[in-house]
Tab-separated table of C-alpha atoms and ligand atoms in Angstrom:
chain	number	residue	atom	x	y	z
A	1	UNK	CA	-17.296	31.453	0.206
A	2	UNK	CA	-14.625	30.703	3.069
A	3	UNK	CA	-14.541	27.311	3.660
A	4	UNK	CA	-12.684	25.644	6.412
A	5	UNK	CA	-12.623	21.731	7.280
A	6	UNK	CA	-10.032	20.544	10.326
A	7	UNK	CA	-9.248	17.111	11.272
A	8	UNK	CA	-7.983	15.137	13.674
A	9	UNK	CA	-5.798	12.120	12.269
A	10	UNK	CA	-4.464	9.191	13.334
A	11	UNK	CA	-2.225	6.516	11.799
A	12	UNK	CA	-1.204	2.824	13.221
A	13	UNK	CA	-0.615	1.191	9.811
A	14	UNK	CA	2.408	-0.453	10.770
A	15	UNK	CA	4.747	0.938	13.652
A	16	UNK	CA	4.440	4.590	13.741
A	17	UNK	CA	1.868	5.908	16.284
A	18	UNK	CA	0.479	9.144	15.125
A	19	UNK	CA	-1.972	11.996	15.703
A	20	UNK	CA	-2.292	14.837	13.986
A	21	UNK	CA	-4.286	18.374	13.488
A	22	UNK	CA	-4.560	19.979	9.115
A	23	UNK	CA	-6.805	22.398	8.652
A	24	UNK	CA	-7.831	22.534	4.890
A	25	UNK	CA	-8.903	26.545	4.180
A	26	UNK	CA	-10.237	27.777	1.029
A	27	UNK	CA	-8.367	24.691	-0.729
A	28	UNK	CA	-4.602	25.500	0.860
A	29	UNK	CA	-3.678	22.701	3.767
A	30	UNK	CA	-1.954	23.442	6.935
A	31	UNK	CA	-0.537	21.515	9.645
A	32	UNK	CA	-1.165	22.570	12.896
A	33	UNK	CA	0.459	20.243	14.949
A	34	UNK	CA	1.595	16.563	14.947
A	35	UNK	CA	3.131	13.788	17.240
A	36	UNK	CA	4.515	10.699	16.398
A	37	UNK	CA	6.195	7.829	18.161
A	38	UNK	CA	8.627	5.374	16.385
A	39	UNK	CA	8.593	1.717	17.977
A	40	UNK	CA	12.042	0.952	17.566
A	41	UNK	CA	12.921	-0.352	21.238
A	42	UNK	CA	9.712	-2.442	20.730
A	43	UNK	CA	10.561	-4.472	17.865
A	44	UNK	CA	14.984	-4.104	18.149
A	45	UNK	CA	15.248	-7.643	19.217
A	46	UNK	CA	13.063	-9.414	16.528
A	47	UNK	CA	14.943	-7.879	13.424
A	48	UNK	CA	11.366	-6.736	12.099
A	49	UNK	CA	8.043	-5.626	13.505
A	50	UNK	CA	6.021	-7.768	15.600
A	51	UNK	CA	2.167	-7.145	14.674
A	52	UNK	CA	1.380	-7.991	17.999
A	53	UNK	CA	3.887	-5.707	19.788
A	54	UNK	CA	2.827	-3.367	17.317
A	55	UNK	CA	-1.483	-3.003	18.488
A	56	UNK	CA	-0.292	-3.320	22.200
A	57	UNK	CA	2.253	-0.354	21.710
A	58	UNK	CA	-0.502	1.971	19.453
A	59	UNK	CA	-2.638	1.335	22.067
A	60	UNK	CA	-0.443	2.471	25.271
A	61	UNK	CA	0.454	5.576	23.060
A	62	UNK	CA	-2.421	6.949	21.699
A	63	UNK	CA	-3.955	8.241	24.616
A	64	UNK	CA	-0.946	10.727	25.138
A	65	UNK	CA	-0.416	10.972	21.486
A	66	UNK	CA	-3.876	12.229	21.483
A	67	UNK	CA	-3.758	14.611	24.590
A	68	UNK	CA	-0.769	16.470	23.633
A	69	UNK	CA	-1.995	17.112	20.212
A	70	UNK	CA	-4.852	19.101	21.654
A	71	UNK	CA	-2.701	20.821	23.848
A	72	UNK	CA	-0.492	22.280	21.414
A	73	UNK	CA	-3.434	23.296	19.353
A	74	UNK	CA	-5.414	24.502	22.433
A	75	UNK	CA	-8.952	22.454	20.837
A	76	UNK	CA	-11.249	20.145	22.051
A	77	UNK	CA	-12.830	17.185	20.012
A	78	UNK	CA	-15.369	19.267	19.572
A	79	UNK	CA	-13.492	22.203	17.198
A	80	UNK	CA	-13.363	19.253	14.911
A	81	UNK	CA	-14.960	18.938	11.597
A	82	UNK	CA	-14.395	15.240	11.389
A	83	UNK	CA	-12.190	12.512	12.720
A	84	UNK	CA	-9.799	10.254	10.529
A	85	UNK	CA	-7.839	7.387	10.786
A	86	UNK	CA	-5.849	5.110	8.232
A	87	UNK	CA	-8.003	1.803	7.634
A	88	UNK	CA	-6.034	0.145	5.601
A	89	UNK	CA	-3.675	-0.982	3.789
A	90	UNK	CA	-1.289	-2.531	6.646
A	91	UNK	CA	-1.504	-4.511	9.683
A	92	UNK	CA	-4.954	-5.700	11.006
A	93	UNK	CA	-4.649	-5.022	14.613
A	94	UNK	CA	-2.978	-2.109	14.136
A	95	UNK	CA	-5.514	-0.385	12.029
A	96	UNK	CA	-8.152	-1.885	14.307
A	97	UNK	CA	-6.598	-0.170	17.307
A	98	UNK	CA	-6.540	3.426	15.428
A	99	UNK	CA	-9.592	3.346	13.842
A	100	UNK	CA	-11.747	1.853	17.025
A	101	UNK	CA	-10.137	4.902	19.026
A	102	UNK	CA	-10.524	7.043	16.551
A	103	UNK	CA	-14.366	6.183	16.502
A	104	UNK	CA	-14.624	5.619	19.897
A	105	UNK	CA	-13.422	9.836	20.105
A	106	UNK	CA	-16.048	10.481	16.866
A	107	UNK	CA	-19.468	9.206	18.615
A	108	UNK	CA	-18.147	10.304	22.209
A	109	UNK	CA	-17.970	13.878	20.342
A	110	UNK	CA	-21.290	13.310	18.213
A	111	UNK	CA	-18.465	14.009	15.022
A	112	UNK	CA	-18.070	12.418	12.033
A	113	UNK	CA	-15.525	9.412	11.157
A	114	UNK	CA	-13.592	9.606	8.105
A	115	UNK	CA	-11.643	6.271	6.627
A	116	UNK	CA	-8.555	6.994	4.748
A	117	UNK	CA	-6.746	4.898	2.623
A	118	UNK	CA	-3.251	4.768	3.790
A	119	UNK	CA	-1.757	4.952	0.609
A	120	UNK	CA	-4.228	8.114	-0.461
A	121	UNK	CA	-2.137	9.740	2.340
A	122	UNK	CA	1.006	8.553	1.094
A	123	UNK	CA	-0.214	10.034	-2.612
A	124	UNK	CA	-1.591	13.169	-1.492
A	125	UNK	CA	1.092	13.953	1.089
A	126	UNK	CA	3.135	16.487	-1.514
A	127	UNK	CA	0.051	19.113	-0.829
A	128	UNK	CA	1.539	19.823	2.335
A	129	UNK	CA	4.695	21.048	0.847
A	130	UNK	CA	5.822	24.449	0.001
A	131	UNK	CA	6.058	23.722	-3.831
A	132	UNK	CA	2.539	22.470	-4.115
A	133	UNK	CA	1.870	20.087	-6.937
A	134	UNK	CA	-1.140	20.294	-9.904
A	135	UNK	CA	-3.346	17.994	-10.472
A	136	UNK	CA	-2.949	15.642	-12.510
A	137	UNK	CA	0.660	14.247	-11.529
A	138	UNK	CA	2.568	11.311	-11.972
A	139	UNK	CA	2.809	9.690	-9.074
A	140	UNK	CA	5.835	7.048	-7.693
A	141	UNK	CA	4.694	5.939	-4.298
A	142	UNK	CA	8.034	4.132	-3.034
A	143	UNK	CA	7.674	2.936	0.924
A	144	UNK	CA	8.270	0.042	2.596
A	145	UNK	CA	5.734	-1.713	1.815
A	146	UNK	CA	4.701	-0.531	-1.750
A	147	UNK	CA	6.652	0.109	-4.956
A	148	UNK	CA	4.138	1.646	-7.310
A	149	UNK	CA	3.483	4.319	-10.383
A	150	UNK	CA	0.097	6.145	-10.164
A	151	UNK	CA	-2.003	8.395	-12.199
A	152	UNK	CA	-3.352	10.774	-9.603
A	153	UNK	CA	-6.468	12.777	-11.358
A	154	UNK	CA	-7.735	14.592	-7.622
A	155	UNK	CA	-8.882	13.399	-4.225
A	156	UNK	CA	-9.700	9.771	-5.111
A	157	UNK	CA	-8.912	9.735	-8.506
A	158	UNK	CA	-6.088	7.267	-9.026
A	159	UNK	CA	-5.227	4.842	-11.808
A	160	UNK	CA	-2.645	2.353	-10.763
A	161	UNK	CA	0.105	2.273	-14.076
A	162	UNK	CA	2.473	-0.158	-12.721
A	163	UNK	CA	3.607	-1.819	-9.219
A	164	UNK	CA	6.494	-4.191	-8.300
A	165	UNK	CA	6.295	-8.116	-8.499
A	166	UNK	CA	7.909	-8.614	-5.784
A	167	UNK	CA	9.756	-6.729	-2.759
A	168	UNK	CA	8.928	-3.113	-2.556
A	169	UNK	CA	12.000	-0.715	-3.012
A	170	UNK	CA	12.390	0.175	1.017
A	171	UNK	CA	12.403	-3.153	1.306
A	172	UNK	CA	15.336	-4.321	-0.783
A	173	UNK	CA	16.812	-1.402	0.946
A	174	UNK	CA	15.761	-2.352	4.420
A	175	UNK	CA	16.986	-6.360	4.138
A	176	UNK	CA	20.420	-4.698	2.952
A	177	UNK	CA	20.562	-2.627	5.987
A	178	UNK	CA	20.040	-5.582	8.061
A	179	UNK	CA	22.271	-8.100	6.424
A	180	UNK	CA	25.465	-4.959	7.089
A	181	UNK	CA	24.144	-5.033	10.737
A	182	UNK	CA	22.816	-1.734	11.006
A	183	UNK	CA	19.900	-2.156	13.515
A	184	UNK	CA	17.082	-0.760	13.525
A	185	UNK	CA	16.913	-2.353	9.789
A	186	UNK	CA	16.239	1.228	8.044
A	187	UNK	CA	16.579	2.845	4.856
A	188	UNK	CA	17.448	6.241	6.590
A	189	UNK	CA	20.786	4.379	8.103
A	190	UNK	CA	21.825	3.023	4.977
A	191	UNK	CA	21.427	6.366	3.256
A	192	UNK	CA	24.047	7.544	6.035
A	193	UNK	CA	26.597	4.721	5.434
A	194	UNK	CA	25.955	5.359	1.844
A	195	UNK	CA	27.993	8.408	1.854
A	196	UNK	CA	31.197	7.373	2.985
A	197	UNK	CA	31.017	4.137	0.112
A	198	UNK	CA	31.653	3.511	-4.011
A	199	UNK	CA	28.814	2.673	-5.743
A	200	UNK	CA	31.349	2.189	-8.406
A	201	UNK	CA	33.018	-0.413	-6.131
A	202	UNK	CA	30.413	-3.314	-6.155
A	203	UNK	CA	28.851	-4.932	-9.131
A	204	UNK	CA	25.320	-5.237	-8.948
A	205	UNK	CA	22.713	-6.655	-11.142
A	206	UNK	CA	20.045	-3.890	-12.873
A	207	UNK	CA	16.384	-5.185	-12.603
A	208	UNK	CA	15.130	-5.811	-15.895
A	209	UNK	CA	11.167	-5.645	-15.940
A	210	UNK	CA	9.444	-4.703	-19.222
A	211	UNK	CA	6.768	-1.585	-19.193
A	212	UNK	CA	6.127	0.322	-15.912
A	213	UNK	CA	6.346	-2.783	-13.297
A	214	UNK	CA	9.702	-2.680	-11.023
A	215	UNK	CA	11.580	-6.051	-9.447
A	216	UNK	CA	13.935	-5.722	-6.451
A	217	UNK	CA	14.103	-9.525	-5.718
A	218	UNK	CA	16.837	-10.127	-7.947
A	219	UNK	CA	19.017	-7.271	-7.115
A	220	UNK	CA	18.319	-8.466	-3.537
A	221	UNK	CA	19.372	-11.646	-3.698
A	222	UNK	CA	22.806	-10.939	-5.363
A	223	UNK	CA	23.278	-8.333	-2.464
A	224	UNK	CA	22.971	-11.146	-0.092
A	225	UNK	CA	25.456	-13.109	-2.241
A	226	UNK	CA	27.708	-10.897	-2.634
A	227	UNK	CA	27.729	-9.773	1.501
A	228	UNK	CA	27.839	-13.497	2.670
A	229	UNK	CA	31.326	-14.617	0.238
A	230	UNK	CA	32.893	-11.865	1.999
A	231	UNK	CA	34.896	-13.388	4.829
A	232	UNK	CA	35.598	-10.732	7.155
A	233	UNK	CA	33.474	-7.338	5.947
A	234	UNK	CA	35.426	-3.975	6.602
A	235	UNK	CA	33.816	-0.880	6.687
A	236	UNK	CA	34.614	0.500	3.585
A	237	UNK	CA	33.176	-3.297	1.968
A	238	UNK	CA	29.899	-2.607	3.897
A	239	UNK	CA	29.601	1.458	2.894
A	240	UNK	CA	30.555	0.200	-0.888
A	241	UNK	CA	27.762	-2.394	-0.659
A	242	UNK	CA	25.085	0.653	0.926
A	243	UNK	CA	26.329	3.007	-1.434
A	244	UNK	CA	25.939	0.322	-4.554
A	245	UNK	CA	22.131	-0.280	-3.432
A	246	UNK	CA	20.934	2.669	-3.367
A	247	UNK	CA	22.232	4.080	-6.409
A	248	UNK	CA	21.069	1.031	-8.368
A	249	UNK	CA	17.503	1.444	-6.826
A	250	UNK	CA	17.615	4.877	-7.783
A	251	UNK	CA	18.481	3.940	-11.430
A	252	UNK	CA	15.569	1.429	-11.270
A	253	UNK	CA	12.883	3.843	-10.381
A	254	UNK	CA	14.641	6.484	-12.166
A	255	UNK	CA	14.072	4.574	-15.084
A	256	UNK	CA	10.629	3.818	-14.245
A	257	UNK	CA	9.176	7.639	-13.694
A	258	UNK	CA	10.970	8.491	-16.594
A	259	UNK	CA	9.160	5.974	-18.736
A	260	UNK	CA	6.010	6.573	-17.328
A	261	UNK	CA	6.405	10.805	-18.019
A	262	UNK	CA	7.169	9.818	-21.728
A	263	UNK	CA	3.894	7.159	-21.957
A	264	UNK	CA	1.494	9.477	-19.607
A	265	UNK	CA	3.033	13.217	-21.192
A	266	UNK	CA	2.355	14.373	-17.657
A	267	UNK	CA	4.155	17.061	-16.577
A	268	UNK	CA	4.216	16.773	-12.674
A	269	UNK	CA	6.413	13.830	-11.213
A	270	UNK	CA	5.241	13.762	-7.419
A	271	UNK	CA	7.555	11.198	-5.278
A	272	UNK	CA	6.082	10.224	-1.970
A	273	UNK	CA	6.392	7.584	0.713
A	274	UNK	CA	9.491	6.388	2.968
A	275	UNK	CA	11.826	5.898	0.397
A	276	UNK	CA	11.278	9.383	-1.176
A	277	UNK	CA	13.694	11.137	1.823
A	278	UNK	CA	16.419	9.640	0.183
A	279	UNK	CA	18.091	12.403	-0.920
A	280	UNK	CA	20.093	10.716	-3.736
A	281	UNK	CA	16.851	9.705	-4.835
A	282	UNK	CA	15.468	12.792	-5.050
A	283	UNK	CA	18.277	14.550	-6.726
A	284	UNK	CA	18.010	11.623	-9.251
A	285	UNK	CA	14.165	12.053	-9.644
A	286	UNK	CA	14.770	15.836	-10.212
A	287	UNK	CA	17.012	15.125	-12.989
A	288	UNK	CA	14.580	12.661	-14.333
A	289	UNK	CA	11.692	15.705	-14.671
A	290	UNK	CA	14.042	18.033	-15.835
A	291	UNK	CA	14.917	16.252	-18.734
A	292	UNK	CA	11.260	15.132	-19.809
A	293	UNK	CA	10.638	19.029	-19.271
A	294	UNK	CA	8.278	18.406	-15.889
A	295	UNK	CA	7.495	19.953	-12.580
A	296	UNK	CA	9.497	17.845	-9.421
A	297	UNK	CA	7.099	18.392	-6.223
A	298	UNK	CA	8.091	16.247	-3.013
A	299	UNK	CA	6.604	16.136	0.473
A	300	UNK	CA	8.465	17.502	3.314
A	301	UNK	CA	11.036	14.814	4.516
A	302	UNK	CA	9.671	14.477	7.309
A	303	UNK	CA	6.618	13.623	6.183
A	304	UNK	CA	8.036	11.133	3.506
A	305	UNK	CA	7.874	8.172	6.098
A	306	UNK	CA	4.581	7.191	8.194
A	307	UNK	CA	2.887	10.057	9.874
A	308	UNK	CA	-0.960	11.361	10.563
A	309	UNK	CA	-0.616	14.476	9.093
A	310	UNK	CA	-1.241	12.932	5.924
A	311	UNK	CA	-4.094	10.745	7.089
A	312	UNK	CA	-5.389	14.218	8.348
A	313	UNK	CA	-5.815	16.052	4.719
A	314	UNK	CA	-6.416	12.949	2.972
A	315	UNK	CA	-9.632	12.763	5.604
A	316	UNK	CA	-10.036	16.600	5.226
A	317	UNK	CA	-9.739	16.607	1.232
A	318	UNK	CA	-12.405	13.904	0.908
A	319	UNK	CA	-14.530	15.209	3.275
A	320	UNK	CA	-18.342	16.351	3.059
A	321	UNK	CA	-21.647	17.135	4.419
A	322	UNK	CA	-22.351	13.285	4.032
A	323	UNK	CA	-19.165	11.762	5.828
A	324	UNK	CA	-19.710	9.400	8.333
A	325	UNK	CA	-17.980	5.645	7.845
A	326	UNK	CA	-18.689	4.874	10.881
A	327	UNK	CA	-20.007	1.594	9.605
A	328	UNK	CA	-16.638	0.278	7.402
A	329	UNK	CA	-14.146	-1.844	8.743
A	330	UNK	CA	-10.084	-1.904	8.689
A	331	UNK	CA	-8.949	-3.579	4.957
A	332	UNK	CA	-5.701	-4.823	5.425
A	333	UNK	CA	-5.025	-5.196	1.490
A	334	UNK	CA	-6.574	-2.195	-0.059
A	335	UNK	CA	-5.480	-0.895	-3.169
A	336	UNK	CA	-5.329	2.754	-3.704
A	337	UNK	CA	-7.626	2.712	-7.086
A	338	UNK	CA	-10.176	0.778	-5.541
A	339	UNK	CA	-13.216	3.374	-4.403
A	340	UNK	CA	-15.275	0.766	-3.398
A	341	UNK	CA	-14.580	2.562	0.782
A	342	UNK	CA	-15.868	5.579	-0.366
A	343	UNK	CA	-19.826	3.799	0.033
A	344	UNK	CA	-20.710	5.699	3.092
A	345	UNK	CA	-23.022	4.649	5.456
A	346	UNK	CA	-25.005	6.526	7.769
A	347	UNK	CA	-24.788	5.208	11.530
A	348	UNK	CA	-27.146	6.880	13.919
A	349	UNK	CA	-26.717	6.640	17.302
B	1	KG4	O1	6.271	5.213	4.136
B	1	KG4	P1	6.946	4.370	5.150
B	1	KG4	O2	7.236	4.984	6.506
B	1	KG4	O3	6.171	3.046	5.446
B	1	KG4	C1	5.417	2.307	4.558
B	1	KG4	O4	4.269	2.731	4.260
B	1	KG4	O5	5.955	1.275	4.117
B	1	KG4	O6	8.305	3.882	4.480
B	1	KG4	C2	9.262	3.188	5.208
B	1	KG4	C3	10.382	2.837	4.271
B	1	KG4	C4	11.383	1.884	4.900
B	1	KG4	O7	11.647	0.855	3.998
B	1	KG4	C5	12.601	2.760	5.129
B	1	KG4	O8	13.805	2.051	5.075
B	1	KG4	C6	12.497	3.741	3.975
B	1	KG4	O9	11.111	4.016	3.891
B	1	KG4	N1	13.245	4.975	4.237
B	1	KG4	C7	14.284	5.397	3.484
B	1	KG4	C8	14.749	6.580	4.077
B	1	KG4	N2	13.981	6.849	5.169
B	1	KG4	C9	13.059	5.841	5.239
B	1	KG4	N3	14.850	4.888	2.384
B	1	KG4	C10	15.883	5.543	1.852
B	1	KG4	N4	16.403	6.682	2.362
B	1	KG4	C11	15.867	7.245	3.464
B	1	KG4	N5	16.384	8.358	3.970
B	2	ZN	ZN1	3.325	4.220	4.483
């Protein structure tokens, strides 16, 4: 039997603004169209995002977020299936403002509202590449705000095998971006200055955490160290410094994957999240599968950092006849193996 589900996404986790249209037919996901807004000039001054800058801004921008997805699909609210939006993990009145508008569109349609994990997005977000991945696959989710290995069985099937104790890789990358001045604070810049540097050059410190857990807080703190005794930092110091970090948090969750290939024997390494458009990183991660004799899949890179196209299949994929969570709330802390959202209740109105 043909079966077709679309959805209409949205995601305000942190400080992307996002809508998005994936239709999910006879198993194979497609994008149809997305639009996202970055709120850099919102947050440039602060030197980090301002969760109250942050709702105000989703707010002003979903509206015409919304409108032009729908124009460049030519569809209504009402060629929808269902309508999704991240509820957590991230910040509160962020995910309040997606998900209210997002079920404000649902009951003015009479459609269904579908909760997505934000981190299910992250985790599923290699389906929507051209080398699609198996199930089951080794997971490394490596974002901003989460550093983590996961056993990913299907559509809400995961089984957390290690996470970090302290900062998440982005951010060790992120707070080294900052502290060599390169504003916005962002992996993506660091990457860039990364290529003219040594990672030879600088001595850095390798995180030493026993089993599948990472640790960036040490490596951190000696990068801050070692930035701050330098009196007057050239150039070619602060390119050393970017090119240093990055290759030693690619040896750390390098290390990592290839432990947890060995312990799970799986033979699909999936890398998804911010960090995972680092193409060093990748490269690295390839090698990683090759040797342990495993599949590599990544998402598009442009789907590696916050978008809704991911919130869109992840609400697609888990979708059914019954879906309507109309009635759950944002969770700011929400880990990605706990089910406990999937309880749906029925709403009528
Ligand atoms: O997935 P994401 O957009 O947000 C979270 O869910 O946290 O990830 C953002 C993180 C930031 O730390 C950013 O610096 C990092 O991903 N990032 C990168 C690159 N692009 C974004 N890190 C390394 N290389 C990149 N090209
Ligand atoms: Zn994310």
């Amino acid at each position: 039997m043909n079966k077709s589900i679309t959805v209409l996404g949205f995601e305000t986790s942190c400080d992307e603004t996002a809508v998005a249209v994936v239709r999910v037919e006879n198993g194979v996901p497609h994008l149809l169209a997305q639009k996202i807004y970055t709120q850099y000039d919102e947050h440039f001054d602060y030197g980090g995002v301002v969760p109250e800058i942050a709702s105000r801004a989703h707010l002003e921008r979903l509206p015409t977020l919304t409108r032009d997805v729908l124009a460049e699909t030519h569809m209504t609210l009402q060629d929808f299936d269902g309508i999704a939006a991240a509820i957590g993990p991230g910040l509160v009145g962020g995910l309040l403002m997606g998900s209210t508008y997002a079920k404000t569109l649902a009951m003015a349609a009479g459609k269904p509202f579908v909760a997505v994990n934000h981190l299910a997005g992250h985790a599923l977000s290699p389906l929507l590449a051209e080398n699609v991945p198996e199930f089951p696959y080794l997971l490394l989710l490596v974002s901003g705000g989460h550093c983590q290995l996961v056993r990913v069985d299907g559509v809400n099937q995961y089984e957390t095998l290690g996470s970090t104790f302290d900062d998440a890789a982005g951010e060790c990358l992120d707070k080294t971006a900052r502290i060599l001045g390169l504003n916005p604070a962002s992996g993506a810049l660091l990457e860039k200055l990364a290529m003219d540097g040594d990672a030879n050059a600088i001595d850095l410190p390798t995180p030493n955490v026993a089993g599948l857990d990472f640790s960036f807080s040490g490596l951190k703190s000696q990068i801050l160290r070692i930035v701050r005794a330098e009196e007057a930092p050239s150039e070619r110091f602060k390119a050393n410094v970017a090119a240093a970090t990055q290759a030693m948090v690619s040896r750390h969750i390098c290390e990592k994957a290839a432990l947890a290939l060995q312990q799970t024997g799986l033979k699909t390494l999936v890398a998804a999240g911010g960090v995972a458009a680092n193409k060093l990183i990748r490269t690295e991660l390839t090698d990683v599968a090759t040797a342990a004799g495993a599949q590599v899949a990544f998402p598009p890179i442009a789907l590696c950092t916050d978008n809704a196209a991911m919130i869109a299949l992840a609400g697609a994929l888990q979708f059914t006849e019954e879906t309507n969570d109309l009635a759950v709330t944002v969770r700011p802390r929400w880990p990605l193996d706990d089910s406990a959202h999937t309880t749906t209740e029925k709403v009528n109105i």
